[in-house]
XYZ file of C-alpha atoms in Angstrom:
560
model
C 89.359 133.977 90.563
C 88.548 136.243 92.975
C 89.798 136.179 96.877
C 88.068 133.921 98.980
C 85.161 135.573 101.123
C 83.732 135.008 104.103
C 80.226 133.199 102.265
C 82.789 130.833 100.746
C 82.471 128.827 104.021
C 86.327 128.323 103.450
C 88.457 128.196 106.636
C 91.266 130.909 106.928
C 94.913 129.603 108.691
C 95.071 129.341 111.834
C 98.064 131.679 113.005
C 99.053 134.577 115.167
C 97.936 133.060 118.178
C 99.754 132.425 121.847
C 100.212 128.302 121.667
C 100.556 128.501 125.627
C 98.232 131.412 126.671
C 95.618 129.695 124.446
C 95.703 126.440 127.043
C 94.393 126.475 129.802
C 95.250 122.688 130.303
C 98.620 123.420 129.857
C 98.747 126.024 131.794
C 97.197 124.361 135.313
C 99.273 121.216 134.374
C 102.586 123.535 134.805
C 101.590 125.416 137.745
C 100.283 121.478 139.253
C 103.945 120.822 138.758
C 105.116 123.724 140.606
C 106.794 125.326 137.513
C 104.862 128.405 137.891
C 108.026 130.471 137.948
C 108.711 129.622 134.268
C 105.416 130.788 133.321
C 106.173 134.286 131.359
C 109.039 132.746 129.898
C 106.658 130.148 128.599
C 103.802 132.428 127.604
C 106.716 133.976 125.383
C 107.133 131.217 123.651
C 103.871 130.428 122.983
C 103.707 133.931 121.285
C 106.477 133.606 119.252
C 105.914 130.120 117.949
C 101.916 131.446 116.772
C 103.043 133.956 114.996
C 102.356 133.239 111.318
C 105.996 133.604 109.971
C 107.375 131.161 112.461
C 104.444 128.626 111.768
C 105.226 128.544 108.285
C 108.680 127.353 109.087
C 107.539 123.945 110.005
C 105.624 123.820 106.518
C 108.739 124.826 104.147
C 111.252 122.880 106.270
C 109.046 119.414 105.280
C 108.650 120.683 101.709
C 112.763 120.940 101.185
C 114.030 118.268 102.966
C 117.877 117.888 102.950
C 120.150 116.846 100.526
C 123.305 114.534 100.957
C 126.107 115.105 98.953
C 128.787 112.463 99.004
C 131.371 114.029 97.141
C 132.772 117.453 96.202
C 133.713 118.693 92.657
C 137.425 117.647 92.991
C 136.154 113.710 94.151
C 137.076 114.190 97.648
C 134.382 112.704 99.883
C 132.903 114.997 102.356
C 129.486 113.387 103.439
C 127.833 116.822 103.704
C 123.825 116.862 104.447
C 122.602 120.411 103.400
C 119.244 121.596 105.549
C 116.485 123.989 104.460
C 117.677 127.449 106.364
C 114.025 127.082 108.041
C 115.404 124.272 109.845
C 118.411 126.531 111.369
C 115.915 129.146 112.098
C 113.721 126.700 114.082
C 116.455 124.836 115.936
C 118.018 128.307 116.639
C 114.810 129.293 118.290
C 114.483 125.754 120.123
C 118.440 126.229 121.654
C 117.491 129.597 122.001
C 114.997 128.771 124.818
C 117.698 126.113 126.221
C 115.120 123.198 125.865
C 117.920 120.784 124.315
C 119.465 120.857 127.953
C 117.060 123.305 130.598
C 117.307 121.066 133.677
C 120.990 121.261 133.659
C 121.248 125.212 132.658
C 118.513 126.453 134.906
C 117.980 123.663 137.650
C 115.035 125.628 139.682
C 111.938 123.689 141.132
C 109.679 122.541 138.495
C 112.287 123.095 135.526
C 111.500 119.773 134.093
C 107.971 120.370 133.544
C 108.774 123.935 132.224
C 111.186 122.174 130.046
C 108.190 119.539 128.386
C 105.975 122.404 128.143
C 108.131 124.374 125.854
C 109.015 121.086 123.870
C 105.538 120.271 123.652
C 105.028 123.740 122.232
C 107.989 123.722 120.035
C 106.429 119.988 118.421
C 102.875 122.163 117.638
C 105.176 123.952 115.130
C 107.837 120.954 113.653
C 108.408 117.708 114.746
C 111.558 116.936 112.901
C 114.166 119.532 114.357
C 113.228 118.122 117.201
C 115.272 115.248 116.998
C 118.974 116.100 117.452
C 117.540 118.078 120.356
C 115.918 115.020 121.828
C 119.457 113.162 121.399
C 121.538 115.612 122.495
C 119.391 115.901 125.554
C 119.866 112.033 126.261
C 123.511 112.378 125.902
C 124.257 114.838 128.251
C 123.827 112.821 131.394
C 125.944 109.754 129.955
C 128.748 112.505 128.936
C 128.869 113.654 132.204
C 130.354 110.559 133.454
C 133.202 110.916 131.330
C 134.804 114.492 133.040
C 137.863 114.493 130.933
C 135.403 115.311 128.015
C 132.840 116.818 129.160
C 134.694 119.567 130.810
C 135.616 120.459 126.864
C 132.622 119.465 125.009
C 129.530 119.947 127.710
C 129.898 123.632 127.356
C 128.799 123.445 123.951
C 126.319 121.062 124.290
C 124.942 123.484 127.445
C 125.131 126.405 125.008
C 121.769 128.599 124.137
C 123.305 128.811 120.098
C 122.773 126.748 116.966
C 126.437 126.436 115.448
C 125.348 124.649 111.771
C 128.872 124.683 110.437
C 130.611 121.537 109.678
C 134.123 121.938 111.811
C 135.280 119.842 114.249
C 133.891 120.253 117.431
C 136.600 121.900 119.292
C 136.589 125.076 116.948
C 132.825 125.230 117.564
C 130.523 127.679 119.912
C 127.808 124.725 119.805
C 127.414 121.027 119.387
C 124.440 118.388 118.803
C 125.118 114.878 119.370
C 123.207 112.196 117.314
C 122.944 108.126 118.009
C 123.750 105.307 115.816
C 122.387 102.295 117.164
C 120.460 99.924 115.105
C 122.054 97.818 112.476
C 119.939 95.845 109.037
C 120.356 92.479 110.875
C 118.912 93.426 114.139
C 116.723 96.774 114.589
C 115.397 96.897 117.716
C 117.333 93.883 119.179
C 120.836 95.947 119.566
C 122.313 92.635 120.945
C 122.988 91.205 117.578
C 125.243 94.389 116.504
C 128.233 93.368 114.289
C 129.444 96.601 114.302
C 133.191 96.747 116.250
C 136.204 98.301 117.390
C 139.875 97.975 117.961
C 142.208 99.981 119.572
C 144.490 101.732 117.892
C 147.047 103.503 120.160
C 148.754 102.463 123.455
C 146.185 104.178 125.402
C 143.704 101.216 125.749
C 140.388 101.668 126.537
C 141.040 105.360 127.377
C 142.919 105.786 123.998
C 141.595 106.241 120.838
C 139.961 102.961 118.653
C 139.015 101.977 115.493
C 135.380 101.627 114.339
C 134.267 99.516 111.160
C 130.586 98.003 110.709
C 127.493 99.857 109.537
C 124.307 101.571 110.636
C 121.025 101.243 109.316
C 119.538 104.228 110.828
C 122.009 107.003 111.781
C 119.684 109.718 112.742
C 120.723 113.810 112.334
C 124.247 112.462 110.197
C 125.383 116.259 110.408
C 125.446 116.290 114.356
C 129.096 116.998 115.422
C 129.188 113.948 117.304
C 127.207 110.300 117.119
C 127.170 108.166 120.466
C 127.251 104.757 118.633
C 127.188 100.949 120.647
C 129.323 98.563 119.137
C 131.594 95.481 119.888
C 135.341 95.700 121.419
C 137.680 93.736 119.597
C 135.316 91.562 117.207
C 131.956 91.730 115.853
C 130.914 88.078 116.865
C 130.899 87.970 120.566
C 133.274 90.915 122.141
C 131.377 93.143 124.933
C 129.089 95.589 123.614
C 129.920 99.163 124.464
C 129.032 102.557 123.582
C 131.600 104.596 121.660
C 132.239 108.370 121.352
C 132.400 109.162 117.155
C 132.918 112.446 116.339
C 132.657 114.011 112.622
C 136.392 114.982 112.333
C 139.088 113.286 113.440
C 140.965 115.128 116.352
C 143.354 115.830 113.807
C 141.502 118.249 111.622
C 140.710 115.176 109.370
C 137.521 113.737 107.943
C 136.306 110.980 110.232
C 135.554 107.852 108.092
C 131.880 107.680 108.477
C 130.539 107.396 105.210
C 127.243 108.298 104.587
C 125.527 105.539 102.009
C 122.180 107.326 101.426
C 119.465 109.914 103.666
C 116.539 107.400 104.347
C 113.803 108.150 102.128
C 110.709 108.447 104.776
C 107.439 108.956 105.612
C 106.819 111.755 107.575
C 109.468 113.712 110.095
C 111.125 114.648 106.279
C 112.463 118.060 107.725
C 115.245 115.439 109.505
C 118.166 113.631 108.376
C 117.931 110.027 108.906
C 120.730 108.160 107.239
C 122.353 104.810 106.223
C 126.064 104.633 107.351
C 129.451 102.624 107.637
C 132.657 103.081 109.165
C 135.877 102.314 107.887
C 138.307 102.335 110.594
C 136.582 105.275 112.107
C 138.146 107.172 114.852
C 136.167 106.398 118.122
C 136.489 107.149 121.934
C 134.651 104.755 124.480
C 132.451 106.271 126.802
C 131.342 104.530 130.045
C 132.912 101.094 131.370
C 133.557 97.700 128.941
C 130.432 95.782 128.226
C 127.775 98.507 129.576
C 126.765 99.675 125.965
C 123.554 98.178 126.536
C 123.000 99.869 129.922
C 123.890 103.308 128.646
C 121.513 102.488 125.638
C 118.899 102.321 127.979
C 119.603 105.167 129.828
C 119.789 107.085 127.273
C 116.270 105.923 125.801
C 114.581 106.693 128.750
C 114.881 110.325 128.181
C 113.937 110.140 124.176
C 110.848 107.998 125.176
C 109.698 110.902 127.606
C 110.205 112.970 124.576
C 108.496 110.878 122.103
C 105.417 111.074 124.711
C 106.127 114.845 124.794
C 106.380 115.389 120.847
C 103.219 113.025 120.373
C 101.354 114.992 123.117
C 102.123 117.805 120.228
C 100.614 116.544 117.645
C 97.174 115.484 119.328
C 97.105 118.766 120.633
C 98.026 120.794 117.557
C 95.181 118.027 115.874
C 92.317 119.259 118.189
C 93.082 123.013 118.054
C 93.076 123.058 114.398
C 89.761 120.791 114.244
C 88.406 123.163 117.209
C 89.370 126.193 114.581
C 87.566 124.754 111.332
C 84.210 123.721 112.925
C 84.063 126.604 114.524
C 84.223 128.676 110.830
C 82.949 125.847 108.816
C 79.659 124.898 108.628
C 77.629 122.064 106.500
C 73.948 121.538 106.069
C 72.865 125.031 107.199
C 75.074 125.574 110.449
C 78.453 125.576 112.027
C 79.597 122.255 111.918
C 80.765 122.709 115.786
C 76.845 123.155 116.562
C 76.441 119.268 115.330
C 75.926 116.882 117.993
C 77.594 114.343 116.069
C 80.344 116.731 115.527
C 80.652 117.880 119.259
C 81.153 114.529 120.110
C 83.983 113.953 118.174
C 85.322 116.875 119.479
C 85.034 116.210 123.288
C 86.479 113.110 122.698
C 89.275 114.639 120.734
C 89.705 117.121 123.627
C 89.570 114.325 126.638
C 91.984 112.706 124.740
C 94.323 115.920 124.116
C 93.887 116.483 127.937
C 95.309 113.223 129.446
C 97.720 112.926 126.882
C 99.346 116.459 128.511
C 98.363 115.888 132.315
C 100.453 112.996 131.921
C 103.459 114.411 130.086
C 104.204 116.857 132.622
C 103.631 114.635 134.981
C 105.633 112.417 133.821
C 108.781 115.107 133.266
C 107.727 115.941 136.857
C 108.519 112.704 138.127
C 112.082 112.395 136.157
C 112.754 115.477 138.047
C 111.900 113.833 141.689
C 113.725 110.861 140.547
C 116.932 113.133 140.016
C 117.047 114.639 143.302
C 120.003 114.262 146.091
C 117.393 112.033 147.879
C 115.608 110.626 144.858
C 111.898 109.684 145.753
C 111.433 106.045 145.773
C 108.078 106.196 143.738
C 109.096 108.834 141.298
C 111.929 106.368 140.517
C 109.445 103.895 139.825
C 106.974 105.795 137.657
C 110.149 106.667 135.562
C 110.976 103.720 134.625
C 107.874 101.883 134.385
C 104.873 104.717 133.303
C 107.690 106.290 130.458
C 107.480 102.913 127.678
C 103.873 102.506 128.482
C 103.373 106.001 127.932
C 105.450 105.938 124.934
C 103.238 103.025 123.724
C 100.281 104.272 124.558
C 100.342 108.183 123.598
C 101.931 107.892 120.161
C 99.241 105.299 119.330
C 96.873 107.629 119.920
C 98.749 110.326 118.231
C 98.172 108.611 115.090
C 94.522 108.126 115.613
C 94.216 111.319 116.828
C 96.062 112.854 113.612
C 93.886 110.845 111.299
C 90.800 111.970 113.073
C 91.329 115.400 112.491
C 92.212 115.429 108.873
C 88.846 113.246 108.562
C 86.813 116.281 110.033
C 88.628 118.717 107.762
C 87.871 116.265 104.944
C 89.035 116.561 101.182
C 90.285 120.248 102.297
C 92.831 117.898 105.406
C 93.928 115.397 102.724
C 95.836 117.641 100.682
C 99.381 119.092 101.446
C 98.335 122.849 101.445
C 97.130 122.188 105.325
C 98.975 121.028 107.880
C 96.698 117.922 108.651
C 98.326 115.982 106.369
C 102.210 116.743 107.348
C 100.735 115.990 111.306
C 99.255 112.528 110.013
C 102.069 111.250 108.127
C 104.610 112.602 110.860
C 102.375 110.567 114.278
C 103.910 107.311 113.661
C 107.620 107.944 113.892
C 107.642 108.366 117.925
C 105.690 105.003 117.766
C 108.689 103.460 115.972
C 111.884 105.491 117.454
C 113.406 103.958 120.241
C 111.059 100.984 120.381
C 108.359 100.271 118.314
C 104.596 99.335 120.666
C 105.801 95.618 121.393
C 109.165 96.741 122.027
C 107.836 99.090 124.267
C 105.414 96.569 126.338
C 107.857 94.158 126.810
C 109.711 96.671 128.414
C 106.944 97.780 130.745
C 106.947 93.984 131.541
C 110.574 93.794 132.648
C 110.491 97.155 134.958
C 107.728 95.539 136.596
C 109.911 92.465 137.018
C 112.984 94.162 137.710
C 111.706 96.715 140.118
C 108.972 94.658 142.131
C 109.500 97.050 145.324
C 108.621 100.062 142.516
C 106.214 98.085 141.594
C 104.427 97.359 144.611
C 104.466 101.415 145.504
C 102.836 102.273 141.701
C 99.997 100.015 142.810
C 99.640 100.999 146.417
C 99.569 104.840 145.209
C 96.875 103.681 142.997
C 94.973 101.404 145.485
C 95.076 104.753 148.051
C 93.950 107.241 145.300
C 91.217 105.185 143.954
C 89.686 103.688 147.463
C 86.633 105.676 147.176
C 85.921 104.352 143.201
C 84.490 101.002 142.944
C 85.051 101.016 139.265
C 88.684 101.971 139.444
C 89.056 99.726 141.892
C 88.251 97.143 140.152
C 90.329 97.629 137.318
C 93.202 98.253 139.534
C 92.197 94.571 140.978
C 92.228 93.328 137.187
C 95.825 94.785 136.134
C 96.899 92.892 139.566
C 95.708 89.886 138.501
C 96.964 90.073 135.076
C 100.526 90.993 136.725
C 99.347 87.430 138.763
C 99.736 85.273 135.715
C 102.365 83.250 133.963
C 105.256 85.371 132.053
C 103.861 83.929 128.929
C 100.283 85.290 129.799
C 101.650 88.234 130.536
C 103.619 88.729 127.458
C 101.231 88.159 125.239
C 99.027 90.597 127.082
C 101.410 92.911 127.703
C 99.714 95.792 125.370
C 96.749 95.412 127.827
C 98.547 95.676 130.319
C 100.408 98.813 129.430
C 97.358 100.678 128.152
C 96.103 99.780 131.672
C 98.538 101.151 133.449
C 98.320 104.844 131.479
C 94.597 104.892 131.705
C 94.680 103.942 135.308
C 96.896 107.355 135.550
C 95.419 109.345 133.593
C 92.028 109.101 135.700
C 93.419 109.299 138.285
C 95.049 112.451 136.966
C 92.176 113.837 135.855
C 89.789 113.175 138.943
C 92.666 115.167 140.698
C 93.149 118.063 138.370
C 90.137 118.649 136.122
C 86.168 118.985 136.903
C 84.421 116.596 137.495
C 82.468 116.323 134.363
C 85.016 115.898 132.919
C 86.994 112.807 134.424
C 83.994 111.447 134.557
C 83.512 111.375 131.068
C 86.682 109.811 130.624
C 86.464 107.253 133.276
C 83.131 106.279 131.764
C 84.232 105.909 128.047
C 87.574 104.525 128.291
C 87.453 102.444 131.421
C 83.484 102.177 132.040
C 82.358 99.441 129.050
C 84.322 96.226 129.647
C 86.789 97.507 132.231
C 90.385 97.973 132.242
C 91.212 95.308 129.217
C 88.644 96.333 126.559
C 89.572 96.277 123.340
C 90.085 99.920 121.491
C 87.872 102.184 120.157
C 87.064 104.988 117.952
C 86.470 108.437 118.642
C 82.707 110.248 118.567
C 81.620 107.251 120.313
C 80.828 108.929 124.211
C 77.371 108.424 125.938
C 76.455 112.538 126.133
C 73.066 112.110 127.173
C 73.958 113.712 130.541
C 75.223 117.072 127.670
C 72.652 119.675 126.962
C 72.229 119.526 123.567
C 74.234 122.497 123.041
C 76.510 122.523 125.930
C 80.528 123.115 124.681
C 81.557 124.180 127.427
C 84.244 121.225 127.401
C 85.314 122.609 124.421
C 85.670 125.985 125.546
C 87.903 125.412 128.475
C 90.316 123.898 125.679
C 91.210 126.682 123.810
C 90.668 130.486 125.376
């Protein structure tokens, strides 16, 4: 057959475009955050990640997923996971940029939202290299309480290179650390781990131990290093602490973590996840007896903000591929972005994209304020209580979002030749990692609990910002009153009650930042019919009447 031509009404690839000079949303949400100084650097990246080439990366790297190979010719077990070279390439360019570990390399103003922007740009491309970025990330600020080694291993895990060889750590230039946490009896609930460890030399807790047990998910296996929480002494009731396990033994040995299979999954296939046990593994405690839990959550906090940022990704990579096809593809005798049917999918899609990256930066904004000699009291607060609500609320959307725009490509998104499809099946993992929605509610539930003070300055910020808004008022008044009620009303509300809290934020984001058309579109459809608690709904479904019939101007400002 012949090329395809323009009359076919087919739709060619989007590629070879600038990812951050191409939104404007972006854009004003980084210079909000006063992260305007990062803002070439950032427009570079957005070029290089367009470029066809590099976009293509994220395609083969989910088509050749990697292999595990247990043993080598001569039967000596080596637990090797073999990657796709597009992964190296792509995780080179991600450490290249220093976004595994910017706001400890390049601490300037702002360098946490510069830091989520070029995340959020590197998750437009792949989702699954991501990962051991994400980890190692979380691990550098619980390493740093252990200066004996992190004045040896934090200059690798600082480092701007991608190191893929399998050597121990110490004859490295780089290093990614990974997490082993869950375990087949327990999952999220961490407090039933079995997994445990003994010491093994005079040293004592500072010495070095033995691990045995198991891990049911064991993400990134080939990282150099795993933080993993298990039990001192035995694997009924001793303290639960977090342990230091590299891949080699400080010897020059083969640690004995022994991989039992690569987890056969959905989406995020680029990435290793693996099933593993140790049989009187070497392992190093990190952190004080008993405070594995603690760390845990410390630790989670900074892969939930990136599960919000990588999510944020995929809505937006969604809408500017939907935003591409209807504006080349057209059905019963014109464009199909011409349709008001179709526009008002697309608006939606876009209002959705919008508050879903106003509140990502704000968010890494606030992580930032939190961090700072004098920490501010209600940056501390939105930390710890908007980051699981956010992480419940934006990677459900993600997934909506995701399907949404595969719909509007139809039979042409279903199929694996367009992207639509690896962007659907790849939205619910940040839903499940680190917490799945409930896990994530209940959360929300105990910060409020935990933190009443933060608490009580979240609301008052609200009650201040939204004095002149009856109708935000009055949901503010609503999410008070559900925070009023018994613990068990509250629990079994709690996904109400987090989806409040984001949406309350997000107007109140986007009455600050965006025109006024526009937040008052979103105020109207997501908080307007039934208030704060309605139940969900589906996009397409906005009241436009106030929209000239042909008006996309809300479209336009989306993608330049």
């Amino acid at each position: 057959m012949s090329p395809s031509r323009p009359h076919d009404n087919q739709v060619p690839d989007l590629c070879g475009y600038n990812l951050y000079a191409s939104d404007p949303v972006l854009r004003d949400a980084v210079r909000r955050a006063g992260a305007s100084d990062f803002d070439p650097t950032l427009r570079r990246i957005g070029a290089t990640l367009g470029a066809a080439d590099i976009l293509a990366l994220g395609d083969r790297a989910n088509r050749h997923p990697p292999t595990l190979q247990v043993f080598d010719r001569l039967g000596e077990r080596i637990d090797t996971v073999t990657f796709d070279p597009s992964w190296h390439t792509l995780l080179t360019l991600l450490r290249g940029e220093g976004l595994h570990a910017l706001p400890w390399t390049d601490p300037r103003p702002g360098v946490w939202a510069a830091r989520a922007a070029g995340y959020f740009l590197q998750g437009q491309v792949e989702s699954g290299t991501l990962c051991p970025a994400t980890m190692t990330f979380a691990a550098i600020p619980v390493l740093q309480q252990d200066p004996g080694l992190f004045s040896r291993l934090g200059p690798l895990l600082l480092s701007r290179e991608h190191d893929p060889r399998d050597l121990p750590w110490e004859q490295k230039y780089a290093a990614l650390i990974g997490m082993g946490l869950t375990e087949k009896q327990g999952g999220s609930d961490v407090r039933s781990n079995r997994s445990w460890a003994v010491p093994s030399t005079a040293g004592g807790r500072h010495g070095a131990w033995r691990l045995n047990g198991h891990k049911w998910f064991f993400s990134a296996p080939m990282c150099d290093a795993h933080l993993v929480v298990a039990r001192e002494d035995n694997p009924r009731d001793g303290p639960l602490s977090c342990f230091f396990v590299p891949r080699w033994r400080p010897d020059g040995s083969r640690n004995a973590v022994h991989i039992q299979r690569l987890k056969d999954k959905l989406g995020n296939r680029s990435n290793a996840s693996s099933e593993v046990e140790f049989h009187d593994a070497w392992a190093m405690p990190v952190g004080e007896a008993g405070r594995g839990i603690p760390i845990l959550l410390e630790m989670a906090t900074h892969t939930r903000l990136d599960c919000v940022i990588g999510s944020a990704a995929l809505i937006r990579r969604a809408l500017v591929e939907v935003l591409h096809h209807t504006r080349h593809r057209s059905a019963f005798g014109r464009p199909l972005r011409e349709q008001p049917l179709m526009r008002n999918v697309l608006i939606d899609m876009a209002l959705e994209s919008e508050a879903a990256t106003r509140l990502m930066i704000r968010l890494a904004a606030a992580f930032e304020q939190a961090a700072a000699p004098e920490p501010d009291p209600l940056a501390r607060a939105y930390r710890r209580i908007v980051t699981p609500a956010a992480k419940f609320w934006i990677c459900k959307r993600a997934i909506e979002l995701t399907g949404e725009a595969m719909e509007i490509w139809g039979g042409n998104g279903y199929v694996e030749d367009a992207p639509l499809a690896r962007l659907y099946r790849e939205a619910p993992v940040n839903s499940i990692w680190e917490g799945s929605g409930n896990v994530m509610c209940l959360d929300v539930l105990r910060a409020l609990q935990r933190d009443p003070d933060g608490a009580a300055l979240l609301l008052a910020d609200w009650s201040a910002a939204f004095r002149d808004d009856s109708l935000l008022s009055g949901c503010l008044h609503t999410l008070q009153a559900l925070l009023a009620q018994p613990a068990d009303v509250q629990e079994a509300h709690a996904r109400r009650l987090a989806q409040g809290i984001i949406l309350l934020e997000q107007a109140r984001l986007l009455r600050e930042h965006a025109p006024a058309d526009v937040s008052g579109l979103f105020i109207a459809s997501r908080l307007g019919d039934g208030g704060l608690l309605a139940h969900g709904r589906v996009c397409g479904t906005l009241a436009l009447d106030g929209l000239a019939a042909g008006d996309t101007r809300m479209l336009d400002r989306h993608w330049a």
